[in-house]
GROMACS .gro file of N, CA and C in nm:
model
  351
    1MET      N    1 -14.498 -13.954  -9.559
    1MET     CA    2 -14.571 -14.037  -9.465
    1MET      C    3 -14.585 -14.177  -9.524
    2LEU      N    4 -14.590 -14.276  -9.438
    2LEU     CA    5 -14.599 -14.415  -9.483
    2LEU      C    6 -14.744 -14.453  -9.507
    3HIS      N    7 -14.771 -14.503  -9.626
    3HIS     CA    8 -14.905 -14.549  -9.659
    3HIS      C    9 -14.903 -14.695  -9.702
    4GLN      N   10 -14.785 -14.747  -9.729
    4GLN     CA   11 -14.778 -14.883  -9.779
    4GLN      C   12 -14.707 -14.972  -9.678
    5PRO      N   13 -14.756 -15.093  -9.661
    5PRO     CA   14 -14.688 -15.187  -9.572
    5PRO      C   15 -14.544 -15.211  -9.615
    6ASP      N   16 -14.519 -15.206  -9.746
    6ASP     CA   17 -14.383 -15.228  -9.794
    6ASP      C   18 -14.286 -15.124  -9.737
    7GLN      N   19 -14.329 -15.001  -9.724
    7GLN     CA   20 -14.245 -14.896  -9.669
    7GLN      C   21 -14.216 -14.923  -9.521
    8LEU      N   22 -14.316 -14.971  -9.450
    8LEU     CA   23 -14.297 -15.006  -9.310
    8LEU      C   24 -14.199 -15.123  -9.297
    9ASP      N   25 -14.210 -15.220  -9.389
    9ASP     CA   26 -14.115 -15.332  -9.390
    9ASP      C   27 -13.973 -15.281  -9.411
   10LEU      N   28 -13.955 -15.190  -9.505
   10LEU     CA   29 -13.823 -15.134  -9.530
   10LEU      C   30 -13.768 -15.063  -9.406
   11MET      N   31 -13.856 -14.994  -9.337
   11MET     CA   32 -13.813 -14.921  -9.217
   11MET      C   33 -13.765 -15.017  -9.110
   12PHE      N   34 -13.843 -15.120  -9.083
   12PHE     CA   35 -13.803 -15.216  -8.980
   12PHE      C   36 -13.678 -15.294  -9.021
   13GLN      N   37 -13.664 -15.324  -9.148
   13GLN     CA   38 -13.543 -15.390  -9.195
   13GLN      C   39 -13.422 -15.299  -9.176
   14ALA      N   40 -13.439 -15.172  -9.205
   14ALA     CA   41 -13.329 -15.076  -9.188
   14ALA      C   42 -13.290 -15.065  -9.041
   15LEU      N   43 -13.388 -15.064  -8.953
   15LEU     CA   44 -13.361 -15.051  -8.810
   15LEU      C   45 -13.312 -15.180  -8.746
   16ALA      N   46 -13.313 -15.290  -8.820
   16ALA     CA   47 -13.266 -15.417  -8.765
   16ALA      C   48 -13.115 -15.417  -8.743
   17ASP      N   49 -13.044 -15.330  -8.812
   17ASP     CA   50 -12.899 -15.325  -8.798
   17ASP      C   51 -12.858 -15.230  -8.686
   18PRO      N   52 -12.774 -15.276  -8.591
   18PRO     CA   53 -12.736 -15.191  -8.478
   18PRO      C   54 -12.659 -15.065  -8.519
   19ASN      N   55 -12.580 -15.073  -8.626
   19ASN     CA   56 -12.508 -14.954  -8.671
   19ASN      C   57 -12.603 -14.848  -8.724
   20ARG      N   58 -12.705 -14.892  -8.796
   20ARG     CA   59 -12.803 -14.796  -8.847
   20ARG      C   60 -12.885 -14.738  -8.733
   21ARG      N   61 -12.918 -14.821  -8.633
   21ARG     CA   62 -12.990 -14.767  -8.517
   21ARG      C   63 -12.903 -14.663  -8.445
   22GLN      N   64 -12.774 -14.687  -8.439
   22GLN     CA   65 -12.685 -14.591  -8.376
   22GLN      C   66 -12.684 -14.459  -8.455
   23MET      N   67 -12.687 -14.469  -8.587
   23MET     CA   68 -12.693 -14.348  -8.669
   23MET      C   69 -12.824 -14.274  -8.646
   24VAL      N   70 -12.933 -14.347  -8.640
   24VAL     CA   71 -13.064 -14.285  -8.614
   24VAL      C   72 -13.063 -14.219  -8.476
   25GLN      N   73 -13.005 -14.287  -8.379
   25GLN     CA   74 -12.995 -14.228  -8.245
   25GLN      C   75 -12.918 -14.097  -8.249
   26ARG      N   76 -12.805 -14.095  -8.319
   26ARG     CA   77 -12.726 -13.972  -8.329
   26ARG      C   78 -12.807 -13.863  -8.399
   27LEU      N   79 -12.877 -13.898  -8.506
   27LEU     CA   80 -12.955 -13.799  -8.581
   27LEU      C   81 -13.076 -13.750  -8.502
   28SER      N   82 -13.120 -13.826  -8.403
   28SER     CA   83 -13.230 -13.779  -8.320
   28SER      C   84 -13.187 -13.659  -8.235
   29GLU      N   85 -13.058 -13.640  -8.221
   29GLU     CA   86 -13.004 -13.526  -8.148
   29GLU      C   87 -12.990 -13.403  -8.237
   30GLY      N   88 -13.000 -13.421  -8.369
   30GLY     CA   89 -12.988 -13.312  -8.464
   30GLY      C   90 -12.914 -13.356  -8.588
   31PRO      N   91 -12.914 -13.273  -8.692
   31PRO     CA   92 -12.845 -13.307  -8.817
   31PRO      C   93 -12.696 -13.331  -8.792
   32ALA      N   94 -12.638 -13.412  -8.881
   32ALA     CA   95 -12.496 -13.443  -8.871
   32ALA      C   96 -12.440 -13.472  -9.010
   33SER      N   97 -12.312 -13.450  -9.025
   33SER     CA   98 -12.246 -13.486  -9.150
   33SER      C   99 -12.216 -13.635  -9.150
   34VAL      N  100 -12.186 -13.688  -9.267
   34VAL     CA  101 -12.153 -13.829  -9.277
   34VAL      C  102 -12.029 -13.858  -9.191
   35SER      N  103 -11.933 -13.769  -9.192
   35SER     CA  104 -11.812 -13.788  -9.111
   35SER      C  105 -11.845 -13.794  -8.963
   36GLU      N  106 -11.937 -13.708  -8.917
   36GLU     CA  107 -11.977 -13.711  -8.776
   36GLU      C  108 -12.047 -13.842  -8.742
   37LEU      N  109 -12.127 -13.892  -8.834
   37LEU     CA  110 -12.196 -14.019  -8.811
   37LEU      C  111 -12.097 -14.135  -8.810
   38ALA      N  112 -11.993 -14.124  -8.892
   38ALA     CA  113 -11.895 -14.233  -8.904
   38ALA      C  114 -11.799 -14.239  -8.786
   39ALA      N  115 -11.777 -14.126  -8.720
   39ALA     CA  116 -11.673 -14.117  -8.617
   39ALA      C  117 -11.681 -14.227  -8.510
   40PRO      N  118 -11.797 -14.254  -8.449
   40PRO     CA  119 -11.800 -14.356  -8.344
   40PRO      C  120 -11.809 -14.500  -8.396
   41LEU      N  121 -11.825 -14.516  -8.525
   41LEU     CA  122 -11.845 -14.650  -8.582
   41LEU      C  123 -11.714 -14.711  -8.629
   42GLN      N  124 -11.703 -14.838  -8.614
   42GLN     CA  125 -11.584 -14.911  -8.657
   42GLN      C  126 -11.603 -14.962  -8.800
   43MET      N  127 -11.614 -14.868  -8.896
   43MET     CA  128 -11.631 -14.906  -9.036
   43MET      C  129 -11.580 -14.794  -9.125
   44THR      N  130 -11.563 -14.826  -9.251
   44THR     CA  131 -11.514 -14.728  -9.346
   44THR      C  132 -11.623 -14.626  -9.377
   45LEU      N  133 -11.579 -14.514  -9.429
   45LEU     CA  134 -11.673 -14.409  -9.468
   45LEU      C  135 -11.768 -14.460  -9.577
   46SER      N  136 -11.717 -14.540  -9.670
   46SER     CA  137 -11.804 -14.593  -9.775
   46SER      C  138 -11.910 -14.688  -9.718
   47ALA      N  139 -11.876 -14.763  -9.613
   47ALA     CA  140 -11.975 -14.850  -9.549
   47ALA      C  141 -12.082 -14.766  -9.481
   48VAL      N  142 -12.042 -14.655  -9.419
   48VAL     CA  143 -12.138 -14.565  -9.356
   48VAL      C  144 -12.233 -14.509  -9.461
   49VAL      N  145 -12.180 -14.472  -9.576
   49VAL     CA  146 -12.262 -14.419  -9.685
   49VAL      C  147 -12.362 -14.525  -9.731
   50GLN      N  148 -12.320 -14.650  -9.738
   50GLN     CA  149 -12.412 -14.757  -9.777
   50GLN      C  150 -12.524 -14.774  -9.674
   51HIS      N  151 -12.489 -14.768  -9.547
   51HIS     CA  152 -12.592 -14.777  -9.442
   51HIS      C  153 -12.688 -14.658  -9.452
   52LEU      N  154 -12.635 -14.542  -9.478
   52LEU     CA  155 -12.721 -14.424  -9.493
   52LEU      C  156 -12.815 -14.439  -9.612
   53ALA      N  157 -12.767 -14.501  -9.718
   53ALA     CA  158 -12.853 -14.525  -9.835
   53ALA      C  159 -12.971 -14.614  -9.797
   54VAL      N  160 -12.947 -14.714  -9.713
   54VAL     CA  161 -13.056 -14.801  -9.667
   54VAL      C  162 -13.155 -14.720  -9.584
   55LEU      N  163 -13.104 -14.635  -9.494
   55LEU     CA  164 -13.191 -14.552  -9.410
   55LEU      C  165 -13.271 -14.453  -9.495
   56GLU      N  166 -13.207 -14.399  -9.599
   56GLU     CA  167 -13.278 -14.307  -9.689
   56GLU      C  168 -13.384 -14.381  -9.769
   57GLY      N  169 -13.351 -14.500  -9.816
   57GLY     CA  170 -13.447 -14.580  -9.892
   57GLY      C  171 -13.569 -14.617  -9.809
   58ALA      N  172 -13.547 -14.630  -9.679
   58ALA     CA  173 -13.658 -14.663  -9.588
   58ALA      C  174 -13.736 -14.538  -9.547
   59GLY      N  175 -13.688 -14.421  -9.588
   59GLY     CA  176 -13.757 -14.297  -9.555
   59GLY      C  177 -13.724 -14.243  -9.416
   60LEU      N  178 -13.624 -14.299  -9.351
   60LEU     CA  179 -13.589 -14.257  -9.215
   60LEU      C  180 -13.495 -14.138  -9.210
   61VAL      N  181 -13.415 -14.121  -9.315
   61VAL     CA  182 -13.312 -14.018  -9.316
   61VAL      C  183 -13.319 -13.945  -9.450
   62ARG      N  184 -13.287 -13.818  -9.443
   62ARG     CA  185 -13.276 -13.735  -9.564
   62ARG      C  186 -13.137 -13.675  -9.562
   63SER      N  187 -13.071 -13.671  -9.677
   63SER     CA  188 -12.939 -13.610  -9.682
   63SER      C  189 -12.933 -13.507  -9.795
   64GLN      N  190 -12.840 -13.415  -9.777
   64GLN     CA  191 -12.823 -13.308  -9.875
   64GLN      C  192 -12.674 -13.277  -9.882
   65LYS      N  193 -12.624 -13.270 -10.003
   65LYS     CA  194 -12.483 -13.240 -10.020
   65LYS      C  195 -12.466 -13.090 -10.042
   66ILE      N  196 -12.385 -13.031  -9.956
   66ILE     CA  197 -12.354 -12.889  -9.967
   66ILE      C  198 -12.203 -12.878  -9.981
   67GLY      N  199 -12.158 -12.845 -10.102
   67GLY     CA  200 -12.015 -12.843 -10.128
   67GLY      C  201 -11.960 -12.984 -10.122
   68ARG      N  202 -11.863 -13.005 -10.035
   68ARG     CA  203 -11.802 -13.137 -10.020
   68ARG      C  204 -11.860 -13.216  -9.903
   69VAL      N  205 -11.954 -13.157  -9.833
   69VAL     CA  206 -12.008 -13.219  -9.712
   69VAL      C  207 -12.151 -13.266  -9.736
   70ARG      N  208 -12.177 -13.391  -9.699
   70ARG     CA  209 -12.313 -13.444  -9.705
   70ARG      C  210 -12.370 -13.442  -9.564
   71ASN      N  211 -12.476 -13.363  -9.547
   71ASN     CA  212 -12.543 -13.351  -9.417
   71ASN      C  213 -12.668 -13.437  -9.417
   72CYS      N  214 -12.693 -13.499  -9.303
   72CYS     CA  215 -12.807 -13.589  -9.289
   72CYS      C  216 -12.896 -13.542  -9.176
   73GLN      N  217 -13.024 -13.570  -9.191
   73GLN     CA  218 -13.117 -13.542  -9.082
   73GLN      C  219 -13.226 -13.647  -9.079
   74LEU      N  220 -13.281 -13.664  -8.962
   74LEU     CA  221 -13.382 -13.765  -8.937
   74LEU      C  222 -13.516 -13.719  -8.993
   75GLU      N  223 -13.589 -13.811  -9.053
   75GLU     CA  224 -13.726 -13.785  -9.100
   75GLU      C  225 -13.820 -13.832  -8.990
   76THR      N  226 -13.858 -13.741  -8.904
   76THR     CA  227 -13.937 -13.779  -8.786
   76THR      C  228 -14.076 -13.830  -8.821
   77GLN      N  229 -14.131 -13.789  -8.933
   77GLN     CA  230 -14.265 -13.838  -8.972
   77GLN      C  231 -14.262 -13.988  -8.994
   78ALA      N  232 -14.154 -14.039  -9.051
   78ALA     CA  233 -14.143 -14.183  -9.075
   78ALA      C  234 -14.140 -14.258  -8.942
   79LEU      N  235 -14.067 -14.204  -8.846
   79LEU     CA  236 -14.062 -14.268  -8.714
   79LEU      C  237 -14.198 -14.263  -8.646
   80ARG      N  238 -14.272 -14.157  -8.666
   80ARG     CA  239 -14.406 -14.147  -8.608
   80ARG      C  240 -14.499 -14.254  -8.666
   81ALA      N  241 -14.482 -14.282  -8.794
   81ALA     CA  242 -14.565 -14.385  -8.856
   81ALA      C  243 -14.535 -14.522  -8.795
   82ALA      N  244 -14.408 -14.552  -8.772
   82ALA     CA  245 -14.371 -14.679  -8.709
   82ALA      C  246 -14.421 -14.683  -8.565
   83GLU      N  247 -14.409 -14.572  -8.496
   83GLU     CA  248 -14.457 -14.564  -8.358
   83GLU      C  249 -14.609 -14.588  -8.352
   84ARG      N  250 -14.680 -14.530  -8.446
   84ARG     CA  251 -14.826 -14.547  -8.452
   84ARG      C  252 -14.861 -14.694  -8.477
   85TRP      N  253 -14.789 -14.759  -8.568
   85TRP     CA  254 -14.813 -14.900  -8.598
   85TRP      C  255 -14.789 -14.985  -8.474
   86ILE      N  256 -14.680 -14.961  -8.403
   86ILE     CA  257 -14.649 -15.036  -8.282
   86ILE      C  258 -14.754 -15.009  -8.175
   87SER      N  259 -14.793 -14.884  -8.160
   87SER     CA  260 -14.892 -14.846  -8.060
   87SER      C  261 -15.026 -14.915  -8.084
   88GLU      N  262 -15.066 -14.925  -8.210
   88GLU     CA  263 -15.191 -14.993  -8.242
   88GLU      C  264 -15.186 -15.139  -8.199
   89ARG      N  265 -15.072 -15.205  -8.222
   89ARG     CA  266 -15.059 -15.344  -8.180
   89ARG      C  267 -15.058 -15.356  -8.029
   90ARG      N  268 -14.989 -15.264  -7.962
   90ARG     CA  269 -14.982 -15.267  -7.816
   90ARG      C  270 -15.123 -15.250  -7.758
   91THR      N  271 -15.201 -15.159  -7.812
   91THR     CA  272 -15.338 -15.137  -7.764
   91THR      C  273 -15.422 -15.263  -7.781
   92LEU      N  274 -15.409 -15.327  -7.894
   92LEU     CA  275 -15.482 -15.451  -7.920
   92LEU      C  276 -15.447 -15.557  -7.816
   93TRP      N  277 -15.318 -15.576  -7.789
   93TRP     CA  278 -15.276 -15.679  -7.693
   93TRP      C  279 -15.313 -15.641  -7.551
   94GLU      N  280 -15.307 -15.514  -7.518
   94GLU     CA  281 -15.349 -15.473  -7.384
   94GLU      C  282 -15.495 -15.504  -7.360
   95ARG      N  283 -15.580 -15.482  -7.460
   95ARG     CA  284 -15.722 -15.516  -7.448
   95ARG      C  285 -15.740 -15.666  -7.428
   96ARG      N  286 -15.665 -15.743  -7.505
   96ARG     CA  287 -15.675 -15.889  -7.493
   96ARG      C  288 -15.632 -15.934  -7.353
   97PHE      N  289 -15.524 -15.879  -7.303
   97PHE     CA  290 -15.478 -15.917  -7.170
   97PHE      C  291 -15.576 -15.872  -7.062
   98ASP      N  292 -15.639 -15.756  -7.080
   98ASP     CA  293 -15.741 -15.711  -6.986
   98ASP      C  294 -15.858 -15.810  -6.982
   99ARG      N  295 -15.902 -15.854  -7.101
   99ARG     CA  296 -16.012 -15.951  -7.107
   99ARG      C  297 -15.971 -16.084  -7.043
  100LEU      N  298 -15.847 -16.126  -7.068
  100LEU     CA  299 -15.798 -16.249  -7.008
  100LEU      C  300 -15.793 -16.235  -6.856
  101GLY      N  301 -15.745 -16.123  -6.807
  101GLY     CA  302 -15.740 -16.099  -6.663
  101GLY      C  303 -15.878 -16.103  -6.600
  102ALA      N  304 -15.975 -16.041  -6.665
  102ALA     CA  305 -16.112 -16.041  -6.614
  102ALA      C  306 -16.168 -16.184  -6.613
  103PHE      N  307 -16.141 -16.259  -6.719
  103PHE     CA  308 -16.189 -16.398  -6.726
  103PHE      C  309 -16.127 -16.481  -6.615
  104LEU      N  310 -15.996 -16.467  -6.595
  104LEU     CA  311 -15.929 -16.545  -6.490
  104LEU      C  312 -15.978 -16.507  -6.351
  105ALA      N  313 -16.004 -16.379  -6.330
  105ALA     CA  314 -16.057 -16.336  -6.200
  105ALA      C  315 -16.196 -16.395  -6.178
  106GLU      N  316 -16.276 -16.398  -6.283
  106GLU     CA  317 -16.410 -16.456  -6.273
  106GLU      C  318 -16.401 -16.605  -6.243
  107GLN      N  319 -16.310 -16.675  -6.309
  107GLN     CA  320 -16.291 -16.818  -6.285
  107GLN      C  321 -16.245 -16.843  -6.142
  108ALA      N  322 -16.154 -16.760  -6.093
  108ALA     CA  323 -16.105 -16.776  -5.955
  108ALA      C  324 -16.218 -16.754  -5.855
  109ALA      N  325 -16.303 -16.654  -5.882
  109ALA     CA  326 -16.416 -16.626  -5.792
  109ALA      C  327 -16.514 -16.742  -5.792
  110GLU      N  328 -16.543 -16.798  -5.909
  110GLU     CA  329 -16.634 -16.912  -5.918
  110GLU      C  330 -16.576 -17.033  -5.846
  111SER      N  331 -16.444 -17.052  -5.859
  111SER     CA  332 -16.378 -17.165  -5.794
  111SER      C  333 -16.384 -17.151  -5.642
  112GLU      N  334 -16.366 -17.029  -5.593
  112GLU     CA  335 -16.375 -17.003  -5.449
  112GLU      C  336 -16.516 -17.029  -5.397
  113GLU      N  337 -16.616 -16.989  -5.474
  113GLU     CA  338 -16.755 -17.012  -5.434
  113GLU      C  339 -16.785 -17.161  -5.425
  114GLU      N  340 -16.735 -17.237  -5.524
  114GLU     CA  341 -16.760 -17.381  -5.526
  114GLU      C  342 -16.690 -17.449  -5.408
  115ASN      N  343 -16.569 -17.410  -5.379
  115ASN     CA  344 -16.492 -17.470  -5.271
  115ASN      C  345 -16.540 -17.426  -5.133
  116GLY      N  346 -16.597 -17.308  -5.124
  116GLY     CA  347 -16.644 -17.255  -4.997
  116GLY      C  348 -16.783 -17.303  -4.961
  117ALA      N  349 -16.858 -17.350  -5.057
  117ALA     CA  350 -16.996 -17.389  -5.030
  117ALA      C  351 -17.010 -17.530  -4.981
   0.00000   0.00000   0.00000
C-alpha cells in the first residue's frame, strides 16, 4: 500500500507513458507473460522489460519468473491508492463548485430583486 507521496509520484510518472498504460490495461484483464504484453506493442522485448521495470518500481506490477517465462500481474492495491488520492481531490473540488454555484445563485437572486424593485 502507498504511504509516501514519493510512491504516488512514481506511480503517476509510470502511468504517464502510453505504452505502460497499455500494459496496465492488458494486465487489468488478468496475468500475462512478457511476450503477451509485448505482442501488440511496436518495440523490442528488451524495451518492454524496461517499461515493466518502471511499472514494478512504481508498485503497479508484480512479476515472477517461472522457468523461461516471466509472468506479470497487476497490483490492484496500488491502483486503489491512486484512485483514492484522485477521489479526494475530486470531492474537494466538487464542494468548492457547489459553494460557488450557491454563491452565484444568491447573487443572481439579489440582482433580480434590485432590478425588479
